DNA sequence: CTGTTAGCGCCTTCAG
DNA sequence: CTGAAGGCGCTAACAG
């Protein structure tokens, strides 16, 4: 294991010179630089991360806190983990994956021990205890998904209101007049999750704006309940010609219900998912609004890096009066390109 | 940011005493211990990870190298990342997610800088350059999936041969005599990927053992090609009554083809996926062999921890003659409980 | 049973 | 333009 001293010796210079060559924070003569770099290559020298971190109070690591429900797995978590890792790398950071079953303990440890410089909190819930804990510690933290209190911490989220409104507007533009909107599940709405609430808002404003007949229906995580509601909606007297779906967890199940009702997609019923991951679709090329994972990941890392710059580690910025609101990024939704919403069979 | 010195001062003891209380590597009187622990709690003291690592040459971090194809995302990668993180935590390790687009560079850096104590390599390919690089560095490394050379590094994999054989045997046991086995895709077989090769072996041995008519067909990552082959198989004169599928990437597409051929599942055709993730199934309760992600994750972390213990960091063990073969874990496949394979409509 | 001390590898003043 | 020195926080070998 080569150290900076070994490199210096081999290059015939002082250790500090090697350090300066590495950091570039001082002018070094061309000859010296070359000698040093040759020595580095020959010895396969790598600076010890721990020594750097100890000195500089910066680890160049971001922590990603993934919520974990035992026995359950949400595909979106893994997807974001990978993309956020890519984004972090682009900014010179490594990513530490925290899947803590016991809530806030792991995050406290990582923050307190200086293992990471900032945290990204996924799947933020109302009254998430992690938010308070991180604020109390004065630890730079960014939320993926809006919390209830916009002034608390920086955050990034898809603009769910705009997304649902866009999907509905496009559906109307395709000629549909009777549209069903399948919103989030009961318990998500009851918990006033951001995406659930804002999605409903979007449906409301689209209905007002377009004047179309838009029926709003809640989903359910119980397949049986969901199936019953879908059958009700599709079997009603003035059945919808299009279905805009925000609750995608059971989309294949839902499509099976549609098929079982004797309806073909999209001839009899256009189906438009909102906030979709590729896996949600079961391989079907539906017109849709994708969840912009890469863009959200990039944005959340950018905010994390900014938060680190604003709160230099090593000093308690706890009593800092937070000059102004924390920043946020509301990501604009877009229809997936290259697909069009089929028109209704018989326009009414 | 409290240090061990602050704690010592507040407790009226020496810094080393605090250290000993923390590590438990020395007898400490009850009174002293209590005083120290009170001080720790009052100051909310956390040991600096970087200082510990610098001293001990151990970071208590595992690196997970996830292969990345730009613009592509494999759901299985995210799934394993989360589960391996859980498993690492159980062993006292944190997990660093490496999604390096430029191959072996990131791994070298993490290994050389001491950021991690060991690496887990996902989705190992034949002739994977990362394997040689890690061996050369003498860095503890474990493979998730078999490489071609079993003596190279410790590894963990599902026993794909047993899995395919089991699925076929169970299908035969359900009464089927004409079975189609949809193997891995052309390019996977051409590349001699472990799971592809071993899956074919399993089909061969099951055919011999049961005497059933088992047709082996290669899959394709091209949906059109796959569709054509499936139609051929299902439309043949002696059409199969069951389909055992190892290539799950396009399962929903495949099921759509089956439906388009006018066949109902499972009445007309039993479908049995092998090595499935929940997402692969599109919500359908098919009889199947699941990919045992949790078990594989746990096993891979165990081997990584053992590899660390065998190669104490800080000393070059490069010239160690590797006393005996590296360990491995071949995970035994199991049919998903609570589901049965439907018998054929008209046994032949 | 507890205290003192040296040093892990690096960076960054300060001197030359 | 380069070198020497101190200290980041912690642990483990030496005292006592």
XYZ file of C-alpha atoms (C1' of nucleotides) in Angstrom:
728
model
C 0.000 0.000 0.000
C 1.828 3.039 -1.261
C 1.585 6.336 0.594
C 2.253 9.869 -0.458
C 5.647 9.562 1.186
C 6.654 6.650 -1.002
C 5.671 8.591 -4.068
C 7.649 11.620 -2.903
C 10.716 9.526 -2.249
C 10.596 7.830 -5.615
C 10.088 11.139 -7.380
C 12.788 12.811 -5.300
C 10.523 15.525 -3.904
C 8.753 16.368 -0.667
C 5.408 14.812 0.234
C 3.698 18.150 0.067
C 4.770 18.543 -3.535
C 2.996 15.340 -4.394
C -0.094 16.612 -2.662
C 0.024 19.805 -4.681
C 0.407 17.920 -7.924
C -2.679 15.950 -6.990
C -4.823 18.860 -5.956
C -3.490 21.325 -8.507
C -3.836 24.022 -5.884
C -0.365 25.354 -6.509
C 1.874 25.909 -9.511
C 4.376 23.086 -9.993
C 7.163 22.998 -12.568
C 6.577 20.748 -15.520
C 9.556 18.492 -14.722
C 8.537 17.962 -11.146
C 4.979 17.243 -12.124
C 6.066 14.626 -14.604
C 8.364 12.920 -12.151
C 5.611 12.817 -9.564
C 3.067 11.443 -11.966
C 5.460 8.781 -13.141
C 6.036 7.714 -9.556
C 2.299 7.645 -8.935
C 1.739 5.416 -11.933
C 4.625 3.100 -11.105
C 3.524 2.596 -7.545
C -0.173 2.519 -8.444
C -0.691 5.055 -5.735
C -4.187 5.940 -4.526
C -4.798 8.539 -1.822
C -6.407 7.022 1.231
C -9.971 8.228 1.405
C -9.996 8.030 5.192
C -6.955 10.264 5.584
C -8.409 12.828 3.226
C -11.728 12.760 4.978
C -10.143 13.043 8.387
C -8.228 16.103 7.276
C -10.865 17.799 5.220
C -14.056 16.822 7.017
C -15.508 15.836 3.641
C -16.152 12.296 2.540
C -17.415 12.961 -0.978
C -20.142 10.463 -0.261
C -23.891 10.918 -0.402
C -26.215 8.720 1.615
C -29.425 7.523 0.021
C -32.064 6.555 2.553
C -34.422 4.017 1.040
C -37.514 3.227 3.065
C -38.017 -0.419 3.662
C -41.163 -2.324 4.435
C -40.178 -5.861 5.402
C -41.234 -8.378 2.802
C -42.162 -5.715 0.337
C -40.163 -4.251 -2.489
C -40.959 -1.274 -4.627
C -39.353 -1.381 -8.038
C -39.120 2.385 -8.083
C -36.685 2.354 -5.146
C -34.126 0.246 -6.938
C -34.554 2.287 -10.083
C -33.837 5.538 -8.304
C -30.939 4.065 -6.376
C -29.149 3.192 -9.597
C -29.882 6.483 -11.292
C -28.955 8.567 -8.280
C -25.687 6.692 -8.091
C -24.985 7.650 -11.687
C -25.870 11.263 -10.993
C -23.725 11.344 -7.859
C -20.756 10.010 -9.783
C -21.193 12.821 -12.290
C -20.727 15.254 -9.427
C -17.738 13.460 -7.950
C -19.628 11.697 -5.199
C -20.045 8.075 -4.260
C -23.353 6.778 -3.026
C -23.972 4.931 0.203
C -27.169 2.915 0.199
C -29.033 3.044 3.502
C -31.883 0.589 3.791
C -32.670 1.009 7.403
C -35.461 -1.005 8.859
C -35.223 0.703 12.213
C -36.069 4.119 10.926
C -33.821 6.997 11.695
C -30.994 5.168 13.463
C -28.836 4.423 10.464
C -29.135 7.929 9.130
C -28.106 9.405 12.471
C -25.091 7.163 12.532
C -24.022 8.029 9.002
C -24.517 11.735 9.588
C -22.822 11.739 12.961
C -19.856 9.657 11.929
C -19.134 11.761 8.886
C -19.503 8.792 6.582
C -21.490 10.974 4.211
C -21.680 14.685 3.478
C -25.391 14.797 2.741
C -28.452 12.610 2.638
C -31.155 12.067 0.060
C -34.417 10.865 1.558
C -36.611 8.784 -0.713
C -40.334 8.319 -0.516
C -40.961 11.024 1.964
C -44.054 10.582 4.072
C -46.103 13.128 5.878
C -44.585 13.754 9.264
C -41.544 11.738 8.351
C -39.469 11.518 11.548
C -36.292 11.499 9.468
C -36.915 15.073 8.376
C -36.960 16.434 11.887
C -33.955 14.371 12.879
C -31.833 15.624 9.998
C -32.828 19.227 10.538
C -31.991 18.956 14.189
C -28.559 17.633 13.326
C -28.050 20.399 10.819
C -27.153 17.723 8.316
C -27.550 18.643 4.642
C -30.579 16.729 3.419
C -32.696 16.720 0.291
C -36.069 15.096 -0.187
C -37.157 13.088 -3.186
C -40.853 13.855 -3.139
C -42.469 16.766 -1.413
C -42.989 16.757 2.319
C -46.005 18.513 3.722
C -44.108 21.561 4.837
C -42.492 23.158 1.830
C -40.240 25.332 3.908
C -38.550 22.489 5.709
C -35.877 21.103 3.389
C -34.935 21.242 -0.271
C -36.915 18.817 -2.393
C -37.451 17.468 -5.886
C -40.643 16.015 -7.261
C -42.512 15.399 -10.444
C -45.250 17.972 -10.882
C -48.030 15.471 -10.385
C -50.743 18.049 -10.764
C -49.398 19.076 -14.154
C -48.835 15.448 -15.115
C -52.396 14.351 -14.503
C -53.749 17.506 -16.089
C -51.542 16.980 -19.140
C -52.605 13.374 -19.580
C -56.241 14.362 -19.336
C -55.902 17.293 -21.698
C -54.176 15.114 -24.271
C -56.877 12.514 -23.903
C -59.529 15.136 -24.495
C -57.553 16.415 -27.453
C -57.656 12.907 -28.920
C -61.424 13.220 -29.000
C -62.496 11.598 -25.746
C -65.391 13.159 -23.862
C -66.037 10.550 -21.205
C -62.879 9.831 -19.286
C -62.249 7.961 -16.073
C -59.316 8.993 -13.906
C -58.038 6.274 -11.621
C -56.316 8.168 -8.823
C -54.042 6.921 -6.063
C -55.136 4.325 -3.565
C -57.441 5.081 -0.661
C -54.760 4.918 1.962
C -52.428 7.177 -0.004
C -55.094 9.818 -0.276
C -56.051 9.412 3.349
C -52.409 9.912 4.314
C -52.411 13.005 2.126
C -49.352 11.886 0.208
C -48.093 14.653 -2.041
C -48.461 12.830 -5.331
C -51.940 11.634 -4.427
C -53.231 15.053 -3.445
C -51.641 16.875 -6.341
C -52.840 14.268 -8.811
C -56.396 14.888 -7.678
C -55.865 18.607 -8.071
C -54.701 18.032 -11.610
C -57.814 16.067 -12.452
C -59.977 18.810 -11.044
C -58.341 21.585 -12.996
C -58.324 19.572 -16.224
C -62.030 18.909 -15.840
C -62.721 22.574 -15.374
C -60.468 23.622 -18.211
C -61.682 21.141 -20.831
C -65.286 20.779 -19.833
C -65.047 17.057 -20.508
C -66.784 14.484 -18.359
C -63.981 13.278 -16.103
C -64.919 10.804 -13.416
C -62.467 10.557 -10.549
C -62.118 7.164 -8.899
C -59.853 6.067 -6.107
C -57.743 3.006 -6.492
C -56.923 0.406 -3.895
C -53.944 -1.726 -3.101
C -56.350 -4.623 -2.606
C -56.714 -6.284 -6.018
C -60.246 -7.419 -5.285
C -61.448 -3.976 -4.308
C -59.678 -2.477 -7.291
C -61.238 -5.044 -9.596
C -64.705 -4.319 -8.296
C -64.351 -0.588 -8.767
C -62.947 -0.951 -12.257
C -65.809 -3.200 -13.270
C -68.261 -0.655 -11.896
C -66.672 2.166 -13.833
C -66.447 0.279 -17.102
C -69.898 -1.160 -16.828
C -71.675 2.085 -16.081
C -74.372 3.398 -18.399
C -72.208 6.128 -19.883
C -69.032 4.147 -19.927
C -65.760 6.021 -20.403
C -63.812 5.689 -23.632
C -60.503 6.417 -21.956
C -58.856 5.594 -18.658
C -56.105 7.773 -17.227
C -54.296 5.873 -14.478
C -52.066 7.233 -11.762
C -52.042 4.165 -9.549
C -49.761 1.861 -11.470
C -48.840 -0.726 -8.898
C -51.468 -3.112 -10.236
C -51.563 -2.011 -13.838
C -51.236 -5.513 -15.316
C -54.061 -6.627 -13.072
C -56.081 -3.672 -14.188
C -55.470 -4.416 -17.842
C -56.574 -7.963 -17.211
C -59.821 -6.621 -15.755
C -60.304 -4.495 -18.823
C -59.759 -7.490 -21.048
C -62.118 -9.567 -18.926
C -64.783 -6.919 -19.430
C -64.510 -7.646 -23.138
C -62.834 -4.359 -23.931
C -59.873 -4.114 -26.238
C -57.124 -1.566 -25.639
C -57.038 0.906 -27.245
C -59.925 0.313 -29.647
C -62.630 0.188 -26.997
C -60.766 1.898 -24.210
C -57.684 4.092 -24.374
C -55.444 3.585 -21.342
C -52.994 6.329 -20.353
C -50.651 5.699 -17.411
C -49.196 8.663 -15.552
C -45.806 8.467 -13.832
C -44.880 5.094 -15.264
C -41.756 3.006 -14.965
C -41.072 0.637 -17.854
C -41.763 -2.310 -15.577
C -45.210 -1.029 -14.796
C -46.327 -1.430 -18.352
C -45.743 -5.130 -18.748
C -44.174 -4.455 -22.124
C -47.169 -2.730 -23.671
C -46.507 0.433 -25.655
C -49.189 2.544 -24.045
C -49.309 6.307 -24.550
C -48.168 7.639 -21.222
C -46.258 10.025 -19.023
C -43.108 8.350 -17.761
C -41.612 9.029 -14.388
C -38.540 11.095 -15.296
C -36.188 9.142 -13.069
C -32.941 10.349 -14.593
C -33.979 13.976 -14.479
C -35.228 13.737 -10.920
C -32.080 11.922 -9.845
C -29.876 14.512 -11.409
C -31.850 17.314 -9.793
C -31.802 15.785 -6.344
C -28.042 15.304 -6.464
C -27.547 18.872 -7.600
C -29.526 20.146 -4.655
C -27.600 17.886 -2.314
C -24.293 19.248 -3.573
C -25.562 22.775 -3.127
C -26.699 21.978 0.389
C -23.218 20.723 1.214
C -21.653 23.897 -0.117
C -24.079 25.963 1.953
C -23.383 24.119 5.188
C -19.638 23.441 5.345
C -19.136 20.310 7.380
C -17.210 20.573 10.602
C -19.062 23.651 11.720
C -22.447 23.611 13.368
C -24.777 25.563 11.190
C -27.664 24.488 13.315
C -28.482 27.974 14.507
C -28.260 29.377 11.017
C -31.512 31.267 10.469
C -32.011 29.657 7.019
C -31.749 32.733 4.837
C -34.741 32.296 2.588
C -36.725 29.275 1.551
C -34.860 26.128 0.646
C -34.673 25.498 -3.091
C -36.726 22.927 -4.911
C -37.245 21.487 -8.363
C -40.693 20.683 -9.680
C -40.096 18.502 -12.716
C -42.260 19.167 -15.720
C -44.123 16.126 -17.070
C -43.982 15.097 -20.701
C -45.903 12.624 -22.784
C -43.690 9.739 -23.896
C -42.686 10.527 -27.466
C -43.746 8.538 -30.491
C -47.081 7.368 -29.167
C -50.525 8.795 -29.668
C -53.712 8.345 -27.751
C -56.222 6.433 -29.818
C -59.466 8.312 -30.491
C -62.757 6.938 -29.217
C -64.580 4.508 -31.477
C -67.740 6.583 -31.627
C -67.318 10.165 -30.574
C -70.258 11.315 -28.534
C -18.885 17.923 16.569
C -17.834 16.181 19.711
C -14.637 14.174 19.805
C -13.438 11.425 22.052
C -11.456 14.022 23.939
C -14.551 16.028 24.787
C -16.214 12.934 26.070
C -13.163 12.049 28.145
C -13.008 15.497 29.631
C -16.664 15.557 30.538
C -16.454 12.115 32.092
C -13.223 12.963 33.885
C -11.208 10.152 32.302
C -8.578 9.681 29.623
C -9.478 9.468 25.947
C -8.270 5.916 25.735
C -10.681 4.930 28.449
C -13.524 6.176 26.337
C -12.181 4.177 23.443
C -12.044 1.078 25.595
C -15.584 1.561 26.783
C -16.641 1.767 23.158
C -14.731 -1.229 21.928
C -15.127 -3.339 25.036
C -11.613 -4.615 24.551
C -10.601 -3.949 28.106
C -12.150 -4.310 31.520
C -13.575 -1.040 32.769
C -15.067 -0.430 36.190
C -18.785 -0.046 36.327
C -18.619 3.540 37.611
C -16.265 4.699 34.908
C -18.280 3.010 32.218
C -21.425 4.705 33.389
C -19.810 8.124 33.513
C -18.441 7.684 30.034
C -21.720 6.525 28.609
C -23.511 9.439 30.199
C -21.052 11.841 28.626
C -21.471 10.141 25.269
C -25.214 10.501 25.435
C -25.099 14.093 26.623
C -22.765 15.176 23.863
C -24.404 12.978 21.254
C -20.977 11.696 20.437
C -20.351 9.627 17.309
C -16.911 8.242 16.468
C -15.569 9.650 13.199
C -15.590 6.879 10.662
C -12.617 8.353 8.836
C -10.412 8.375 11.933
C -11.309 4.799 12.728
C -10.648 3.709 9.190
C -7.350 5.518 9.056
C -6.226 3.779 12.193
C -7.616 0.346 11.588
C -7.383 0.053 7.807
C -10.991 -1.130 7.789
C -13.891 0.875 6.523
C -16.712 -1.544 7.296
C -18.049 -0.794 3.847
C -18.763 -3.180 1.001
C -18.768 -1.995 -2.589
C -21.423 -3.316 -4.932
C -20.443 -3.059 -8.586
C -23.548 -2.869 -10.745
C -22.987 -3.175 -14.469
C -24.526 -0.408 -16.461
C -25.570 -0.300 -20.052
C -26.429 3.286 -20.936
C -30.112 3.767 -21.537
C -30.929 0.343 -20.230
C -32.068 -0.736 -16.808
C -32.423 -4.219 -15.473
C -34.924 -4.493 -12.648
C -32.944 -7.306 -11.101
C -30.007 -4.971 -10.422
C -32.015 -2.632 -8.268
C -33.615 -5.533 -6.492
C -30.300 -7.051 -5.541
C -28.847 -3.702 -4.543
C -31.543 -3.222 -1.928
C -31.374 -6.755 -0.618
C -27.591 -6.811 -0.463
C -27.708 -3.576 1.463
C -30.006 -5.218 4.001
C -27.717 -8.221 4.229
C -24.624 -6.049 4.619
C -26.249 -4.143 7.435
C -26.920 -7.428 9.210
C -23.196 -8.056 9.170
C -22.251 -4.569 10.330
C -21.336 -3.226 6.919
C -22.569 -0.312 4.880
C -22.974 -0.617 1.145
C -21.439 1.640 -1.463
C -23.197 1.509 -4.807
C -20.844 1.584 -7.767
C -22.528 2.086 -11.106
C -19.501 2.619 -13.216
C -20.010 3.203 -16.885
C -16.305 3.184 -17.610
C -15.748 -0.357 -16.500
C -13.096 -1.117 -13.978
C -11.987 2.410 -13.096
C -14.362 3.075 -10.229
C -13.675 -0.281 -8.655
C -9.940 0.300 -8.778
C -10.391 3.649 -7.145
C -12.587 2.312 -4.356
C -10.284 -0.600 -3.720
C -7.129 1.466 -3.842
C -8.419 4.287 -1.690
C -9.620 1.981 1.031
C -13.167 3.248 0.709
C -14.411 -0.328 0.917
C -13.107 -3.544 2.413
C -14.464 -5.857 -0.261
C -16.385 -5.821 -3.508
C -19.397 -7.728 -4.769
C -19.510 -7.985 -8.545
C -22.965 -8.324 -10.048
C -23.866 -9.866 -13.386
C -20.546 -11.406 -14.039
C -19.738 -11.980 -17.692
C -17.345 -14.374 -19.275
C -13.899 -12.863 -19.350
C -15.035 -10.040 -17.132
C -12.091 -7.629 -16.932
C -13.104 -6.686 -13.405
C -12.249 -10.168 -12.163
C -8.661 -9.999 -13.309
C -8.280 -6.469 -12.015
C -9.512 -7.336 -8.540
C -7.391 -10.455 -8.307
C -4.362 -8.506 -9.355
C -5.007 -5.976 -6.624
C -5.485 -8.736 -4.107
C -8.758 -7.090 -3.184
C -11.385 -9.303 -1.530
C -14.051 -9.850 -4.140
C -17.096 -12.066 -4.487
C -19.091 -12.750 -7.616
C -22.850 -12.832 -7.887
C -23.226 -15.355 -10.657
C -20.646 -17.874 -11.731
C -17.694 -16.832 -13.834
C -16.280 -19.311 -16.307
C -13.367 -20.295 -14.143
C -14.641 -21.730 -10.912
C -11.310 -21.433 -9.183
C -10.941 -17.690 -9.670
C -12.966 -16.030 -6.919
C -15.688 -16.936 -4.455
C -19.118 -16.853 -6.023
C -22.833 -17.317 -5.374
C -25.430 -18.356 -7.891
C -28.782 -19.990 -8.217
C -28.403 -23.573 -9.367
C -29.926 -22.914 -12.764
C -29.482 -26.470 -13.902
C -31.421 -27.759 -10.924
C -33.989 -24.998 -11.331
C -34.845 -25.804 -14.913
C -34.791 -29.510 -14.196
C -37.086 -29.042 -11.224
C -39.566 -26.954 -13.178
C -39.644 -29.545 -15.935
C -39.994 -32.476 -13.545
C -42.853 -30.778 -11.761
C -44.506 -30.065 -15.071
C -44.188 -33.690 -16.057
C -45.511 -34.695 -12.655
C -48.587 -32.567 -13.339
C -49.308 -34.801 -16.301
C -47.719 -32.994 -19.209
C -45.964 -35.067 -21.879
C -45.323 -32.407 -24.510
C -43.431 -29.513 -23.019
C -41.645 -26.596 -24.588
C -38.680 -25.099 -22.772
C -37.946 -21.513 -23.700
C -34.282 -21.070 -22.854
C -32.173 -17.935 -22.659
C -31.735 -15.629 -25.600
C -29.445 -16.403 -28.517
C -26.791 -13.925 -27.534
C -26.713 -15.148 -23.936
C -26.130 -18.702 -25.084
C -23.567 -17.611 -27.637
C -21.727 -15.736 -24.893
C -21.900 -18.912 -22.807
C -23.376 -17.104 -19.851
C -23.501 -19.372 -16.842
C -27.247 -19.323 -16.306
C -27.891 -19.898 -19.998
C -25.562 -22.878 -20.291
C -26.650 -24.460 -17.031
C -30.305 -23.967 -17.855
C -29.838 -25.923 -21.073
C -28.073 -28.640 -19.114
C -31.037 -28.834 -16.780
C -33.438 -29.267 -19.675
C -31.303 -32.037 -21.112
C -31.080 -33.981 -17.902
C -34.790 -33.569 -17.157
C -35.644 -34.870 -20.625
C -33.498 -37.926 -20.111
C -34.784 -38.526 -16.613
C -38.492 -38.189 -17.331
C -38.645 -39.455 -20.873
C -41.097 -36.680 -21.691
C -41.062 -34.850 -24.997
C -39.255 -31.652 -24.125
C -38.549 -29.280 -26.963
C -35.786 -26.768 -26.303
C -36.142 -23.368 -27.956
C -33.922 -20.345 -27.727
C -35.381 -17.008 -26.901
C -34.436 -13.633 -28.306
C -34.255 -10.141 -26.969
C -35.895 -8.993 -30.186
C -39.664 -9.107 -29.566
C -40.423 -9.842 -33.206
C -38.076 -12.782 -33.394
C -39.345 -14.065 -30.089
C -42.927 -13.718 -31.265
C -42.248 -15.648 -34.444
C -40.589 -18.510 -32.606
C -43.346 -18.716 -30.040
C -45.983 -18.862 -32.738
C -44.048 -21.618 -34.461
C -43.806 -23.641 -31.280
C -47.433 -23.219 -30.312
C -48.732 -23.829 -33.816
C -46.766 -27.009 -34.445
C -48.578 -30.278 -35.151
C -47.883 -31.777 -31.765
C -48.281 -28.562 -29.812
C -46.983 -28.486 -26.251
C -49.383 -28.354 -23.343
C -46.907 -26.567 -21.105
C -44.277 -23.891 -21.499
C -41.356 -23.625 -19.095
C -39.702 -20.241 -19.483
C -36.252 -19.165 -18.388
C -36.044 -16.006 -20.438
C -38.343 -13.693 -18.536
C -37.392 -10.305 -19.843
C -40.316 -10.316 -22.248
C -42.723 -12.491 -20.322
C -45.694 -10.135 -20.645
C -45.069 -9.944 -24.365
C -44.881 -13.694 -24.487
C -48.140 -14.085 -22.613
C -49.720 -11.704 -25.081
C -48.526 -13.935 -27.906
C -50.038 -16.919 -26.185
C -53.313 -15.101 -25.816
C -53.171 -13.983 -29.434
C -52.777 -17.611 -30.462
C -56.134 -18.219 -28.846
C -54.715 -20.163 -25.945
C -55.826 -19.626 -22.389
C -53.394 -19.932 -19.481
C -53.396 -22.366 -17.834
C -56.314 -24.284 -19.378
C -54.789 -24.663 -22.820
C -51.188 -24.018 -21.905
C -49.503 -24.153 -18.516
C -46.793 -21.499 -18.207
C -44.001 -21.993 -15.656
C -41.401 -19.216 -15.262
C -37.992 -20.097 -13.834
C -35.932 -17.542 -11.892
C -38.685 -14.960 -11.653
C -38.852 -11.592 -9.989
C -42.330 -10.414 -8.965
C -42.156 -7.690 -11.617
C -41.585 -10.212 -14.340
C -44.958 -11.761 -13.809
C -47.103 -8.752 -14.494
C -49.193 -9.602 -11.443
C -50.204 -13.080 -12.589
C -50.032 -15.870 -10.040
C -48.175 -18.359 -12.213
C -46.652 -21.517 -10.745
C -42.962 -20.768 -10.829
C -39.490 -20.834 -9.389
C -38.627 -17.444 -7.946
C -35.172 -15.980 -7.992
C -34.164 -16.283 -4.317
C -32.838 -12.757 -4.069
C -32.733 -12.518 -0.290
C -30.970 -15.843 0.092
C -28.448 -15.050 -2.610
C -27.818 -11.606 -1.142
C -27.249 -13.003 2.282
C -24.881 -15.641 0.932
C -22.866 -13.202 -1.109
C -22.364 -10.904 1.855
C -21.307 -13.801 4.027
C -18.663 -14.792 1.532
C -17.493 -11.197 1.276
C -17.092 -10.954 5.034
C -15.143 -14.193 5.049
C -12.930 -12.934 2.266
C -12.143 -9.838 4.313
C -11.225 -11.934 7.301
C -8.991 -14.095 5.130
C -7.154 -11.143 3.588
C -6.560 -8.588 6.354
C -6.429 -5.175 4.733
C -3.195 -3.258 4.962
C -1.066 -6.222 4.061
C -0.498 -7.382 0.538
C -1.754 -10.922 0.285
C -1.226 -10.871 -3.422
C 1.400 -13.567 -3.419
C -0.686 -15.780 -1.198
C -0.878 -19.127 -2.982
C -4.625 -19.366 -2.325
C -4.751 -22.405 -0.090
C -7.517 -24.430 -1.674
C -10.388 -23.481 -3.911
C -12.352 -20.357 -3.094
C -15.705 -21.082 -1.485
C -19.016 -20.812 -3.276
C -22.718 -21.191 -2.683
C -24.973 -22.847 -5.213
C -28.471 -21.927 -4.126
C -31.097 -24.630 -4.325
C -34.196 -23.733 -6.331
C -37.700 -24.151 -4.963
C -41.127 -23.984 -6.497
C -43.070 -20.992 -5.224
C -45.363 -22.322 -2.510
C -49.126 -22.390 -2.725
C -49.406 -22.800 -6.469
C -49.798 -25.906 -8.586
C -49.144 -26.544 -12.228
C -52.422 -27.135 -14.049
C -52.680 -30.527 -15.751
C -53.073 -30.732 -19.528
C -56.607 -30.654 -20.877
C -56.329 -33.979 -22.667
C -53.463 -36.143 -21.518
C -51.828 -37.916 -24.415
C -8.027 -0.676 36.698
C -6.559 3.749 34.199
C -3.412 7.261 31.860
C 0.194 8.713 28.321
C 1.736 8.616 23.818
C 2.803 7.585 19.087
C 1.275 7.288 14.670
C -2.296 5.824 10.802
C -1.957 9.249 5.659
C -3.021 13.476 4.175
C -3.292 18.634 3.480
C -1.996 23.225 4.363
C -0.037 26.807 6.683
C 4.492 28.642 7.391
C 9.522 29.102 6.214
C 13.032 28.998 2.855
C 9.054 27.256 -6.818
C 9.820 23.638 -2.913
C 10.406 21.570 1.991
C 9.263 20.891 6.942
C 5.896 20.469 10.502
C 1.528 20.081 12.836
C -2.710 18.090 13.548
C -7.461 16.040 11.887
C -9.703 11.738 15.705
C -8.912 7.424 17.034
C -6.710 2.999 18.896
C -3.285 0.044 20.848
C 1.027 -0.534 22.704
C 3.361 0.814 26.757
C 3.607 2.495 31.378
C 1.900 3.055 36.101
